[in-house]
Amino acid sequence: SGKEEKKDAAQVSLFDCLACSGCVTSAETILVQQQSAEEMMERIRDTKRTKLVVVSISPQSRAALAHYFGLSPVELLGKLTTFFRRMGVAYVFNMSLAESMALIEAEEDFIRRYHLAHQSKLTRANNKKTNTHTH
């Protein structure tokens, strides 16, 4: 028959959400399920399936966790790095530099586009003046 299967809605707890200012939509529920703490620990332990485990920590996650545990972001990063390395994670990356680089790139792109748009307006205005004076 044409009945649709009912699927359970994903449930996100405080332990899953790190207040990163993102929002989980229905299309992302599978990703949330695949990114649970249990799934991560399974991947770290399963060295046959997972050759190399790399963890990246966003500035938003670091800040939220530091606040929650009453630590400075630097202290928290040190503790998380030690924890993950002891669990078998090969690399732990602080994504602050990557975020800063992305912001700089976005800023440069905005400025370039702004100048192009502004230059285009000036060119059109100059062409209008030239066309008005020649007729």
N, CA, C and O atoms as CSV, one atom per row, in Angstrom:
chain,resi,resn,atom,element,x,y,z
A,1,SER,N,N,0.832,-1.196,0.000
A,1,SER,CA,C,0.000,0.000,0.000
A,1,SER,C,C,0.862,1.239,0.000
A,1,SER,O,O,2.083,1.130,0.114
A,2,GLY,N,N,0.272,2.415,-0.123
A,2,GLY,CA,C,1.005,3.666,-0.213
A,2,GLY,C,C,1.263,4.323,1.125
A,2,GLY,O,O,1.472,5.535,1.183
A,3,LYS,N,N,1.254,3.553,2.202
A,3,LYS,CA,C,1.486,4.133,3.526
A,3,LYS,C,C,2.966,4.450,3.709
A,3,LYS,O,O,3.840,3.666,3.339
A,4,GLU,N,N,3.216,5.593,4.276
A,4,GLU,CA,C,4.601,5.989,4.564
A,4,GLU,C,C,4.999,5.488,5.944
A,4,GLU,O,O,4.190,5.469,6.872
A,5,GLU,N,N,6.245,5.087,6.060
A,5,GLU,CA,C,6.743,4.666,7.361
A,5,GLU,C,C,6.965,5.896,8.227
A,5,GLU,O,O,7.482,6.913,7.766
A,6,LYS,N,N,6.567,5.788,9.481
A,6,LYS,CA,C,6.838,6.866,10.413
A,6,LYS,C,C,8.249,6.700,10.934
A,6,LYS,O,O,8.645,5.613,11.356
A,7,LYS,N,N,8.999,7.778,10.902
A,7,LYS,CA,C,10.360,7.737,11.416
A,7,LYS,C,C,10.427,8.586,12.667
A,7,LYS,O,O,9.819,9.654,12.747
A,8,ASP,N,N,11.172,8.098,13.638
A,8,ASP,CA,C,11.329,8.853,14.875
A,8,ASP,C,C,12.147,10.103,14.608
A,8,ASP,O,O,13.113,10.079,13.846
A,9,ALA,N,N,11.757,11.173,15.231
A,9,ALA,CA,C,12.519,12.416,15.117
A,9,ALA,C,C,13.808,12.277,15.902
A,9,ALA,O,O,13.841,11.640,16.955
A,10,ALA,N,N,14.877,12.879,15.381
A,10,ALA,CA,C,16.157,12.851,16.095
A,10,ALA,C,C,16.022,13.697,17.351
A,10,ALA,O,O,15.373,14.743,17.349
A,11,GLN,N,N,16.637,13.233,18.405
A,11,GLN,CA,C,16.625,13.986,19.649
A,11,GLN,C,C,18.045,14.429,19.943
A,11,GLN,O,O,18.967,13.614,19.970
A,12,VAL,N,N,18.215,15.706,20.161
A,12,VAL,CA,C,19.529,16.268,20.445
A,12,VAL,C,C,19.528,16.729,21.891
A,12,VAL,O,O,18.693,17.537,22.298
A,13,SER,N,N,20.467,16.210,22.656
A,13,SER,CA,C,20.574,16.613,24.058
A,13,SER,C,C,21.701,17.629,24.201
A,13,SER,O,O,22.413,17.918,23.239
A,14,LEU,N,N,21.857,18.166,25.401
A,14,LEU,CA,C,22.935,19.113,25.666
A,14,LEU,C,C,24.290,18.485,25.375
A,14,LEU,O,O,25.227,19.180,24.982
A,15,PHE,N,N,24.398,17.169,25.567
A,15,PHE,CA,C,25.664,16.488,25.303
A,15,PHE,C,C,25.982,16.428,23.815
A,15,PHE,O,O,27.152,16.374,23.436
A,16,ASP,N,N,24.957,16.437,22.969
A,16,ASP,CA,C,25.157,16.435,21.519
A,16,ASP,C,C,25.342,17.845,20.972
A,16,ASP,O,O,26.129,18.061,20.050
A,17,CYS,N,N,24.622,18.795,21.538
A,17,CYS,CA,C,24.657,20.166,21.045
A,17,CYS,C,C,25.710,20.959,21.801
A,17,CYS,O,O,25.724,20.981,23.032
A,18,LEU,N,N,26.587,21.609,21.052
A,18,LEU,CA,C,27.638,22.406,21.675
A,18,LEU,C,C,27.416,23.897,21.459
A,18,LEU,O,O,28.356,24.686,21.552
A,19,ALA,N,N,26.189,24.283,21.174
A,19,ALA,CA,C,25.834,25.693,21.002
A,19,ALA,C,C,26.719,26.360,19.963
A,19,ALA,O,O,27.269,27.435,20.201
A,20,CYS,N,N,26.854,25.717,18.810
A,20,CYS,CA,C,27.743,26.241,17.765
A,20,CYS,C,C,27.037,27.251,16.875
A,20,CYS,O,O,27.626,27.712,15.898
A,21,SER,N,N,25.835,27.597,17.170
A,21,SER,CA,C,24.980,28.526,16.434
A,21,SER,C,C,24.429,27.902,15.157
A,21,SER,O,O,23.786,28.592,14.366
A,22,GLY,N,N,24.664,26.631,14.945
A,22,GLY,CA,C,24.046,25.921,13.832
A,22,GLY,C,C,22.698,25.403,14.280
A,22,GLY,O,O,22.342,25.496,15.455
A,23,CYS,N,N,21.960,24.862,13.345
A,23,CYS,CA,C,20.636,24.362,13.693
A,23,CYS,C,C,20.434,23.030,12.999
A,23,CYS,O,O,20.741,22.891,11.815
A,24,VAL,N,N,19.925,22.058,13.720
A,24,VAL,CA,C,19.689,20.738,13.153
A,24,VAL,C,C,18.335,20.738,12.467
A,24,VAL,O,O,17.321,21.056,13.088
A,25,THR,N,N,18.313,20.386,11.205
A,25,THR,CA,C,17.061,20.285,10.460
A,25,THR,C,C,16.735,18.813,10.253
A,25,THR,O,O,17.550,17.941,10.555
A,26,SER,N,N,15.559,18.545,9.746
A,26,SER,CA,C,15.157,17.149,9.543
A,26,SER,C,C,16.072,16.444,8.555
A,26,SER,O,O,16.262,15.232,8.662
A,27,ALA,N,N,16.639,17.158,7.607
A,27,ALA,CA,C,17.544,16.546,6.635
A,27,ALA,C,C,18.870,16.140,7.268
A,27,ALA,O,O,19.609,15.339,6.694
A,28,GLU,N,N,19.175,16.676,8.430
A,28,GLU,CA,C,20.448,16.389,9.078
A,28,GLU,C,C,20.344,15.362,10.195
A,28,GLU,O,O,21.333,15.094,10.877
A,29,THR,N,N,19.165,14.782,10.395
A,29,THR,CA,C,19.000,13.860,11.521
A,29,THR,C,C,19.908,12.650,11.410
A,29,THR,O,O,20.422,12.171,12.420
A,30,ILE,N,N,20.111,12.151,10.209
A,30,ILE,CA,C,20.993,10.991,10.039
A,30,ILE,C,C,22.423,11.375,10.410
A,30,ILE,O,O,23.125,10.599,11.058
A,31,LEU,N,N,22.851,12.551,10.008
A,31,LEU,CA,C,24.199,13.002,10.368
A,31,LEU,C,C,24.359,13.116,11.878
A,31,LEU,O,O,25.408,12.766,12.420
A,32,VAL,N,N,23.337,13.599,12.552
A,32,VAL,CA,C,23.403,13.711,14.008
A,32,VAL,C,C,23.558,12.323,14.623
A,32,VAL,O,O,24.354,12.129,15.542
A,33,GLN,N,N,22.800,11.369,14.115
A,33,GLN,CA,C,22.889,10.004,14.635
A,33,GLN,C,C,24.268,9.410,14.385
A,33,GLN,O,O,24.773,8.651,15.212
A,34,GLN,N,N,24.880,9.745,13.255
A,34,GLN,CA,C,26.194,9.203,12.920
A,34,GLN,C,C,27.315,9.916,13.668
A,34,GLN,O,O,28.457,9.456,13.638
A,35,GLN,N,N,27.022,11.004,14.324
A,35,GLN,CA,C,28.055,11.758,15.009
A,35,GLN,C,C,27.885,11.716,16.525
A,35,GLN,O,O,28.235,12.671,17.218
A,36,SER,N,N,27.362,10.642,17.026
A,36,SER,CA,C,27.177,10.505,18.459
A,36,SER,C,C,28.498,10.142,19.122
A,36,SER,O,O,29.447,9.726,18.457
A,37,ALA,N,N,28.546,10.301,20.423
A,37,ALA,CA,C,29.747,9.925,21.181
A,37,ALA,C,C,30.010,8.435,21.041
A,37,ALA,O,O,31.160,8.010,20.934
A,38,GLU,N,N,28.948,7.644,21.042
A,38,GLU,CA,C,29.111,6.191,20.905
A,38,GLU,C,C,29.740,5.832,19.566
A,38,GLU,O,O,30.646,5.001,19.504
A,39,GLU,N,N,29.258,6.459,18.494
A,39,GLU,CA,C,29.800,6.198,17.159
A,39,GLU,C,C,31.268,6.602,17.085
A,39,GLU,O,O,32.083,5.894,16.495
A,40,MET,N,N,31.593,7.721,17.674
A,40,MET,CA,C,32.985,8.175,17.663
A,40,MET,C,C,33.885,7.188,18.413
A,40,MET,O,O,34.954,6.826,17.922
A,41,MET,N,N,33.457,6.760,19.589
A,41,MET,CA,C,34.274,5.820,20.366
A,41,MET,C,C,34.433,4.497,19.616
A,41,MET,O,O,35.497,3.880,19.663
A,42,GLU,N,N,33.391,4.067,18.934
A,42,GLU,CA,C,33.475,2.842,18.151
A,42,GLU,C,C,34.510,2.983,17.037
A,42,GLU,O,O,35.289,2.064,16.785
A,43,ARG,N,N,34.514,4.138,16.375
A,43,ARG,CA,C,35.483,4.384,15.295
A,43,ARG,C,C,36.910,4.426,15.823
A,43,ARG,O,O,37.826,3.914,15.178
A,44,ILE,N,N,37.105,5.029,16.986
A,44,ILE,CA,C,38.450,5.108,17.568
A,44,ILE,C,C,38.952,3.704,17.911
A,44,ILE,O,O,40.115,3.384,17.662
A,45,ARG,N,N,38.081,2.868,18.480
A,45,ARG,CA,C,38.473,1.513,18.902
A,45,ARG,C,C,38.652,0.557,17.729
A,45,ARG,O,O,39.465,-0.364,17.806
A,46,ASP,N,N,37.906,0.761,16.642
A,46,ASP,CA,C,37.923,-0.160,15.503
A,46,ASP,C,C,39.059,0.199,14.545
A,46,ASP,O,O,38.835,0.838,13.517
A,47,THR,N,N,40.277,-0.217,14.892
A,47,THR,CA,C,41.446,0.136,14.080
A,47,THR,C,C,41.477,-0.587,12.742
A,47,THR,O,O,42.189,-0.152,11.837
A,48,LYS,N,N,40.732,-1.672,12.586
A,48,LYS,CA,C,40.674,-2.364,11.294
A,48,LYS,C,C,39.881,-1.543,10.279
A,48,LYS,O,O,40.247,-1.470,9.106
A,49,ARG,N,N,38.807,-0.934,10.735
A,49,ARG,CA,C,37.949,-0.139,9.845
A,49,ARG,C,C,38.440,1.301,9.714
A,49,ARG,O,O,38.317,1.913,8.653
A,50,THR,N,N,38.992,1.831,10.792
A,50,THR,CA,C,39.427,3.218,10.810
A,50,THR,C,C,40.946,3.254,10.934
A,50,THR,O,O,41.497,2.863,11.963
A,51,LYS,N,N,41.610,3.715,9.907
A,51,LYS,CA,C,43.073,3.747,9.905
A,51,LYS,C,C,43.630,4.918,10.711
A,51,LYS,O,O,44.621,4.773,11.427
A,52,LEU,N,N,42.992,6.064,10.588
A,52,LEU,CA,C,43.514,7.274,11.214
A,52,LEU,C,C,42.336,8.113,11.698
A,52,LEU,O,O,41.431,8.429,10.925
A,53,VAL,N,N,42.350,8.468,12.966
A,53,VAL,CA,C,41.274,9.286,13.523
A,53,VAL,C,C,41.827,10.678,13.786
A,53,VAL,O,O,42.856,10.842,14.442
A,54,VAL,N,N,41.129,11.672,13.265
A,54,VAL,CA,C,41.502,13.072,13.432
A,54,VAL,C,C,40.302,13.793,14.035
A,54,VAL,O,O,39.172,13.615,13.581
A,55,VAL,N,N,40.550,14.604,15.053
A,55,VAL,CA,C,39.489,15.372,15.699
A,55,VAL,C,C,39.772,16.849,15.460
A,55,VAL,O,O,40.899,17.311,15.642
A,56,SER,N,N,38.748,17.583,15.052
A,56,SER,CA,C,38.871,19.040,14.938
A,56,SER,C,C,37.902,19.661,15.939
A,56,SER,O,O,36.760,19.222,16.074
A,57,ILE,N,N,38.373,20.678,16.631
A,57,ILE,CA,C,37.571,21.321,17.672
A,57,ILE,C,C,37.310,22.761,17.253
A,57,ILE,O,O,38.240,23.552,17.092
A,58,SER,N,N,36.037,23.091,17.078
A,58,SER,CA,C,35.670,24.442,16.656
A,58,SER,C,C,35.791,25.401,17.831
A,58,SER,O,O,35.672,24.994,18.987
A,59,PRO,N,N,36.029,26.679,17.533
A,59,PRO,CA,C,36.091,27.676,18.608
A,59,PRO,C,C,34.794,27.741,19.412
A,59,PRO,O,O,34.829,27.945,20.626
A,60,GLN,N,N,33.646,27.569,18.745
A,60,GLN,CA,C,32.365,27.621,19.432
A,60,GLN,C,C,32.231,26.460,20.415
A,60,GLN,O,O,31.784,26.646,21.547
A,61,SER,N,N,32.619,25.268,19.980
A,61,SER,CA,C,32.554,24.104,20.859
A,61,SER,C,C,33.503,24.260,22.032
A,61,SER,O,O,33.150,23.960,23.172
A,62,ARG,N,N,34.706,24.728,21.747
A,62,ARG,CA,C,35.701,24.924,22.806
A,62,ARG,C,C,35.198,25.925,23.835
A,62,ARG,O,O,35.338,25.698,25.037
A,63,ALA,N,N,34.617,27.020,23.385
A,63,ALA,CA,C,34.115,28.042,24.304
A,63,ALA,C,C,32.951,27.515,25.141
A,63,ALA,O,O,32.894,27.748,26.349
A,64,ALA,N,N,32.022,26.805,24.497
A,64,ALA,CA,C,30.860,26.275,25.223
A,64,ALA,C,C,31.293,25.253,26.267
A,64,ALA,O,O,30.807,25.277,27.398
A,65,LEU,N,N,32.199,24.360,25.897
A,65,LEU,CA,C,32.671,23.347,26.846
A,65,LEU,C,C,33.499,23.970,27.967
A,65,LEU,O,O,33.389,23.565,29.124
A,66,ALA,N,N,34.323,24.950,27.624
A,66,ALA,CA,C,35.134,25.632,28.649
A,66,ALA,C,C,34.217,26.290,29.677
A,66,ALA,O,O,34.452,26.195,30.881
A,67,HIS,N,N,33.177,26.952,29.195
A,67,HIS,CA,C,32.217,27.592,30.095
A,67,HIS,C,C,31.519,26.546,30.970
A,67,HIS,O,O,31.386,26.730,32.180
A,68,TYR,N,N,31.084,25.475,30.364
A,68,TYR,CA,C,30.368,24.412,31.080
A,68,TYR,C,C,31.229,23.820,32.199
A,68,TYR,O,O,30.731,23.564,33.295
A,69,PHE,N,N,32.520,23.600,31.924
A,69,PHE,CA,C,33.404,22.980,32.907
A,69,PHE,C,C,34.174,23.991,33.764
A,69,PHE,O,O,34.968,23.597,34.618
A,70,GLY,N,N,33.945,25.290,33.543
A,70,GLY,CA,C,34.609,26.312,34.343
A,70,GLY,C,C,36.100,26.401,34.078
A,70,GLY,O,O,36.881,26.655,34.996
A,71,LEU,N,N,36.498,26.198,32.842
A,71,LEU,CA,C,37.912,26.268,32.456
A,71,LEU,C,C,38.100,27.388,31.439
A,71,LEU,O,O,37.134,27.870,30.848
A,72,SER,N,N,39.335,27.790,31.243
A,72,SER,CA,C,39.617,28.713,30.142
A,72,SER,C,C,39.629,27.893,28.858
A,72,SER,O,O,39.857,26.684,28.906
A,73,PRO,N,N,39.388,28.525,27.711
A,73,PRO,CA,C,39.427,27.784,26.445
A,73,PRO,C,C,40.780,27.094,26.203
A,73,PRO,O,O,40.827,26.002,25.636
A,74,VAL,N,N,41.861,27.724,26.626
A,74,VAL,CA,C,43.195,27.130,26.455
A,74,VAL,C,C,43.339,25.880,27.332
A,74,VAL,O,O,43.843,24.852,26.880
A,75,GLU,N,N,42.893,25.981,28.592
A,75,GLU,CA,C,42.951,24.814,29.486
A,75,GLU,C,C,42.117,23.663,28.924
A,75,GLU,O,O,42.552,22.511,28.914
A,76,LEU,N,N,40.922,23.993,28.461
A,76,LEU,CA,C,40.045,22.968,27.922
A,76,LEU,C,C,40.674,22.294,26.714
A,76,LEU,O,O,40.620,21.070,26.590
A,77,LEU,N,N,41.270,23.076,25.821
A,77,LEU,CA,C,41.897,22.504,24.633
A,77,LEU,C,C,43.005,21.533,25.028
A,77,LEU,O,O,43.135,20.465,24.428
A,78,GLY,N,N,43.797,21.890,26.022
A,78,GLY,CA,C,44.845,20.994,26.501
A,78,GLY,C,C,44.282,19.699,27.043
A,78,GLY,O,O,44.791,18.618,26.747
A,79,LYS,N,N,43.222,19.808,27.845
A,79,LYS,CA,C,42.609,18.610,28.431
A,79,LYS,C,C,41.960,17.732,27.356
A,79,LYS,O,O,42.084,16.507,27.393
A,80,LEU,N,N,41.275,18.355,26.408
A,80,LEU,CA,C,40.658,17.587,25.332
A,80,LEU,C,C,41.713,16.894,24.469
A,80,LEU,O,O,41.553,15.736,24.085
A,81,THR,N,N,42.780,17.611,24.175
A,81,THR,CA,C,43.853,17.023,23.371
A,81,THR,C,C,44.438,15.809,24.075
A,81,THR,O,O,44.625,14.762,23.456
A,82,THR,N,N,44.731,15.944,25.371
A,82,THR,CA,C,45.259,14.817,26.144
A,82,THR,C,C,44.268,13.657,26.156
A,82,THR,O,O,44.652,12.506,25.949
A,83,PHE,N,N,43.006,13.957,26.398
A,83,PHE,CA,C,41.965,12.923,26.435
A,83,PHE,C,C,41.900,12.173,25.108
A,83,PHE,O,O,41.962,10.944,25.081
A,84,PHE,N,N,41.775,12.913,24.012
A,84,PHE,CA,C,41.636,12.263,22.712
A,84,PHE,C,C,42.889,11.477,22.327
A,84,PHE,O,O,42.786,10.380,21.777
A,85,ARG,N,N,44.057,12.025,22.607
A,85,ARG,CA,C,45.300,11.314,22.275
A,85,ARG,C,C,45.387,10.003,23.065
A,85,ARG,O,O,45.819,8.987,22.520
A,86,ARG,N,N,44.987,10.013,24.330
A,86,ARG,CA,C,44.992,8.787,25.134
A,86,ARG,C,C,43.987,7.762,24.620
A,86,ARG,O,O,44.168,6.558,24.800
A,87,MET,N,N,42.932,8.247,23.982
A,87,MET,CA,C,41.916,7.344,23.431
A,87,MET,C,C,42.363,6.735,22.098
A,87,MET,O,O,41.735,5.799,21.604
A,88,GLY,N,N,43.438,7.258,21.520
A,88,GLY,CA,C,43.936,6.711,20.255
A,88,GLY,C,C,43.777,7.623,19.057
A,88,GLY,O,O,44.050,7.209,17.930
A,89,VAL,N,N,43.342,8.854,19.274
A,89,VAL,CA,C,43.203,9.813,18.176
A,89,VAL,C,C,44.597,10.248,17.734
A,89,VAL,O,O,45.441,10.591,18.562
A,90,ALA,N,N,44.831,10.230,16.432
A,90,ALA,CA,C,46.154,10.562,15.902
A,90,ALA,C,C,46.443,12.063,15.980
A,90,ALA,O,O,47.534,12.469,16.383
A,91,TYR,N,N,45.476,12.876,15.598
A,91,TYR,CA,C,45.672,14.329,15.557
A,91,TYR,C,C,44.455,15.036,16.138
A,91,TYR,O,O,43.317,14.620,15.920
A,92,VAL,N,N,44.710,16.108,16.878
A,92,VAL,CA,C,43.650,16.964,17.404
A,92,VAL,C,C,43.959,18.377,16.927
A,92,VAL,O,O,45.001,18.941,17.260
A,93,PHE,N,N,43.044,18.943,16.143
A,93,PHE,CA,C,43.254,20.261,15.575
A,93,PHE,C,C,42.321,21.292,16.201
A,93,PHE,O,O,41.125,21.055,16.370
A,94,ASN,N,N,42.896,22.434,16.539
A,94,ASN,CA,C,42.145,23.601,16.984
A,94,ASN,C,C,41.768,24.356,15.715
A,94,ASN,O,O,42.648,24.772,14.962
A,95,MET,N,N,40.502,24.533,15.473
A,95,MET,CA,C,40.047,25.132,14.214
A,95,MET,C,C,39.979,26.659,14.245
A,95,MET,O,O,39.452,27.266,13.313
A,96,SER,N,N,40.503,27.290,15.297
A,96,SER,CA,C,40.481,28.760,15.374
A,96,SER,C,C,41.212,29.395,14.201
A,96,SER,O,O,40.718,30.352,13.606
A,97,LEU,N,N,42.387,28.870,13.864
A,97,LEU,CA,C,43.154,29.438,12.756
A,97,LEU,C,C,42.390,29.272,11.443
A,97,LEU,O,O,42.324,30.203,10.640
A,98,ALA,N,N,41.824,28.107,11.227
A,98,ALA,CA,C,41.057,27.877,10.004
A,98,ALA,C,C,39.857,28.820,9.929
A,98,ALA,O,O,39.541,29.344,8.861
A,99,GLU,N,N,39.190,29.035,11.063
A,99,GLU,CA,C,38.053,29.954,11.086
A,99,GLU,C,C,38.509,31.371,10.749
A,99,GLU,O,O,37.857,32.069,9.973
A,100,SER,N,N,39.623,31.790,11.331
A,100,SER,CA,C,40.149,33.132,11.052
A,100,SER,C,C,40.513,33.283,9.580
A,100,SER,O,O,40.234,34.312,8.963
A,101,MET,N,N,41.135,32.254,9.027
A,101,MET,CA,C,41.495,32.306,7.611
A,101,MET,C,C,40.256,32.383,6.732
A,101,MET,O,O,40.240,33.120,5.746
A,102,ALA,N,N,39.225,31.633,7.078
A,102,ALA,CA,C,37.976,31.666,6.309
A,102,ALA,C,C,37.328,33.051,6.384
A,102,ALA,O,O,36.805,33.551,5.388
A,103,LEU,N,N,37.365,33.665,7.570
A,103,LEU,CA,C,36.802,35.013,7.716
A,103,LEU,C,C,37.577,36.035,6.896
A,103,LEU,O,O,36.984,36.922,6.283
A,104,ILE,N,N,38.899,35.912,6.884
A,104,ILE,CA,C,39.724,36.827,6.086
A,104,ILE,C,C,39.413,36.666,4.604
A,104,ILE,O,O,39.283,37.655,3.882
A,105,GLU,N,N,39.293,35.417,4.150
A,105,GLU,CA,C,38.945,35.160,2.745
A,105,GLU,C,C,37.584,35.751,2.408
A,105,GLU,O,O,37.417,36.359,1.350
A,106,ALA,N,N,36.614,35.581,3.293
A,106,ALA,CA,C,35.269,36.125,3.057
A,106,ALA,C,C,35.315,37.647,3.009
A,106,ALA,O,O,34.650,38.269,2.180
A,107,GLU,N,N,36.102,38.244,3.900
A,107,GLU,CA,C,36.232,39.699,3.911
A,107,GLU,C,C,36.848,40.193,2.609
A,107,GLU,O,O,36.352,41.147,2.008
A,108,GLU,N,N,37.924,39.551,2.172
A,108,GLU,CA,C,38.576,39.964,0.927
A,108,GLU,C,C,37.643,39.807,-0.260
A,108,GLU,O,O,37.624,40.659,-1.149
A,109,ASP,N,N,36.864,38.725,-0.286
A,109,ASP,CA,C,35.915,38.508,-1.363
A,109,ASP,C,C,34.833,39.582,-1.355
A,109,ASP,O,O,34.446,40.079,-2.413
A,110,PHE,N,N,34.342,39.943,-0.170
A,110,PHE,CA,C,33.332,40.995,-0.062
A,110,PHE,C,C,33.882,42.326,-0.582
A,110,PHE,O,O,33.217,43.022,-1.349
A,111,ILE,N,N,35.084,42.667,-0.163
A,111,ILE,CA,C,35.687,43.938,-0.584
A,111,ILE,C,C,35.886,43.956,-2.101
A,111,ILE,O,O,35.615,44.962,-2.757
A,112,ARG,N,N,36.360,42.839,-2.650
A,112,ARG,CA,C,36.564,42.752,-4.103
A,112,ARG,C,C,35.236,42.945,-4.826
A,112,ARG,O,O,35.157,43.712,-5.785
A,113,ARG,N,N,34.203,42.259,-4.374
A,113,ARG,CA,C,32.893,42.384,-5.023
A,113,ARG,C,C,32.322,43.792,-4.864
A,113,ARG,O,O,31.711,44.327,-5.788
A,114,TYR,N,N,32.522,44.382,-3.699
A,114,TYR,CA,C,32.041,45.737,-3.466
A,114,TYR,C,C,32.711,46.710,-4.432
A,114,TYR,O,O,32.050,47.546,-5.049
A,115,HIS,N,N,34.038,46.587,-4.553
A,115,HIS,CA,C,34.769,47.486,-5.463
A,115,HIS,C,C,34.340,47.279,-6.918
A,115,HIS,O,O,34.206,48.248,-7.665
A,116,LEU,N,N,34.127,46.039,-7.323
A,116,LEU,CA,C,33.668,45.768,-8.684
A,116,LEU,C,C,32.293,46.388,-8.929
A,116,LEU,O,O,32.063,47.007,-9.967
A,117,ALA,N,N,31.394,46.221,-7.981
A,117,ALA,CA,C,30.047,46.790,-8.124
A,117,ALA,C,C,30.102,48.311,-8.138
A,117,ALA,O,O,29.421,48.960,-8.932
A,118,HIS,N,N,30.919,48.874,-7.252
A,118,HIS,CA,C,31.047,50.331,-7.181
A,118,HIS,C,C,31.672,50.874,-8.466
A,118,HIS,O,O,31.234,51.895,-8.996
A,119,GLN,N,N,32.698,50.181,-8.961
A,119,GLN,CA,C,33.356,50.599,-10.198
A,119,GLN,C,C,32.377,50.531,-11.360
A,119,GLN,O,O,32.380,51.404,-12.228
A,120,SER,N,N,31.538,49.496,-11.381
A,120,SER,CA,C,30.545,49.337,-12.439
A,120,SER,C,C,29.542,50.491,-12.408
A,120,SER,O,O,29.155,51.004,-13.459
A,121,LYS,N,N,29.120,50.900,-11.215
A,121,LYS,CA,C,28.185,52.026,-11.091
A,121,LYS,C,C,28.828,53.316,-11.576
A,121,LYS,O,O,28.186,54.110,-12.264
A,122,LEU,N,N,30.101,53.532,-11.219
A,122,LEU,CA,C,30.802,54.733,-11.670
A,122,LEU,C,C,30.940,54.761,-13.186
A,122,LEU,O,O,30.773,55.805,-13.816
A,123,THR,N,N,31.246,53.609,-13.763
A,123,THR,CA,C,31.395,53.519,-15.216
A,123,THR,C,C,30.079,53.838,-15.902
A,123,THR,O,O,30.057,54.576,-16.887
A,124,ARG,N,N,28.964,53.284,-15.386
A,124,ARG,CA,C,27.646,53.566,-15.976
A,124,ARG,C,C,27.299,55.048,-15.832
A,124,ARG,O,O,26.758,55.654,-16.757
A,125,ALA,N,N,27.609,55.629,-14.677
A,125,ALA,CA,C,27.318,57.050,-14.461
A,125,ALA,C,C,28.132,57.913,-15.415
A,125,ALA,O,O,27.610,58.874,-15.980
A,126,ASN,N,N,29.390,57.585,-15.597
A,126,ASN,CA,C,30.250,58.334,-16.525
A,126,ASN,C,C,29.754,58.181,-17.956
A,126,ASN,O,O,29.761,59.144,-18.722
A,127,ASN,N,N,29.328,56.988,-18.315
A,127,ASN,CA,C,28.800,56.770,-19.664
A,127,ASN,C,C,27.526,57.569,-19.884
A,127,ASN,O,O,27.311,58.096,-20.976
A,128,LYS,N,N,26.681,57.669,-18.870
A,128,LYS,CA,C,25.446,58.457,-18.974
A,128,LYS,C,C,25.780,59.924,-19.200
A,128,LYS,O,O,25.174,60.578,-20.049
A,129,LYS,N,N,26.750,60.445,-18.440
A,129,LYS,CA,C,27.157,61.847,-18.574
A,129,LYS,C,C,27.714,62.089,-19.973
A,129,LYS,O,O,27.389,63.096,-20.602
A,130,THR,N,N,28.542,61.184,-20.459
A,130,THR,CA,C,29.148,61.320,-21.783
A,130,THR,C,C,28.067,61.287,-22.846
A,130,THR,O,O,28.094,62.094,-23.775
A,131,ASN,N,N,27.116,60.370,-22.728
A,131,ASN,CA,C,26.028,60.260,-23.715
A,131,ASN,C,C,25.118,61.472,-23.660
A,131,ASN,O,O,24.602,61.880,-24.701
A,132,THR,N,N,24.897,62.064,-22.502
A,132,THR,CA,C,24.033,63.236,-22.363
A,132,THR,C,C,24.685,64.448,-23.021
A,132,THR,O,O,24.008,65.235,-23.683
A,133,HIS,N,N,25.995,64.599,-22.840
A,133,HIS,CA,C,26.699,65.757,-23.393
A,133,HIS,C,C,26.905,65.664,-24.901
A,133,HIS,O,O,27.096,66.693,-25.549
A,134,THR,N,N,26.873,64.478,-25.475
A,134,THR,CA,C,27.110,64.356,-26.918
A,134,THR,C,C,25.848,64.523,-27.723
A,134,THR,O,O,25.933,64.698,-28.938
A,135,HIS,N,N,24.683,64.478,-27.114
A,135,HIS,CA,C,23.438,64.596,-27.882
A,135,HIS,C,C,22.906,65.965,-27.869
A,135,HIS,O,O,21.864,66.228,-28.469
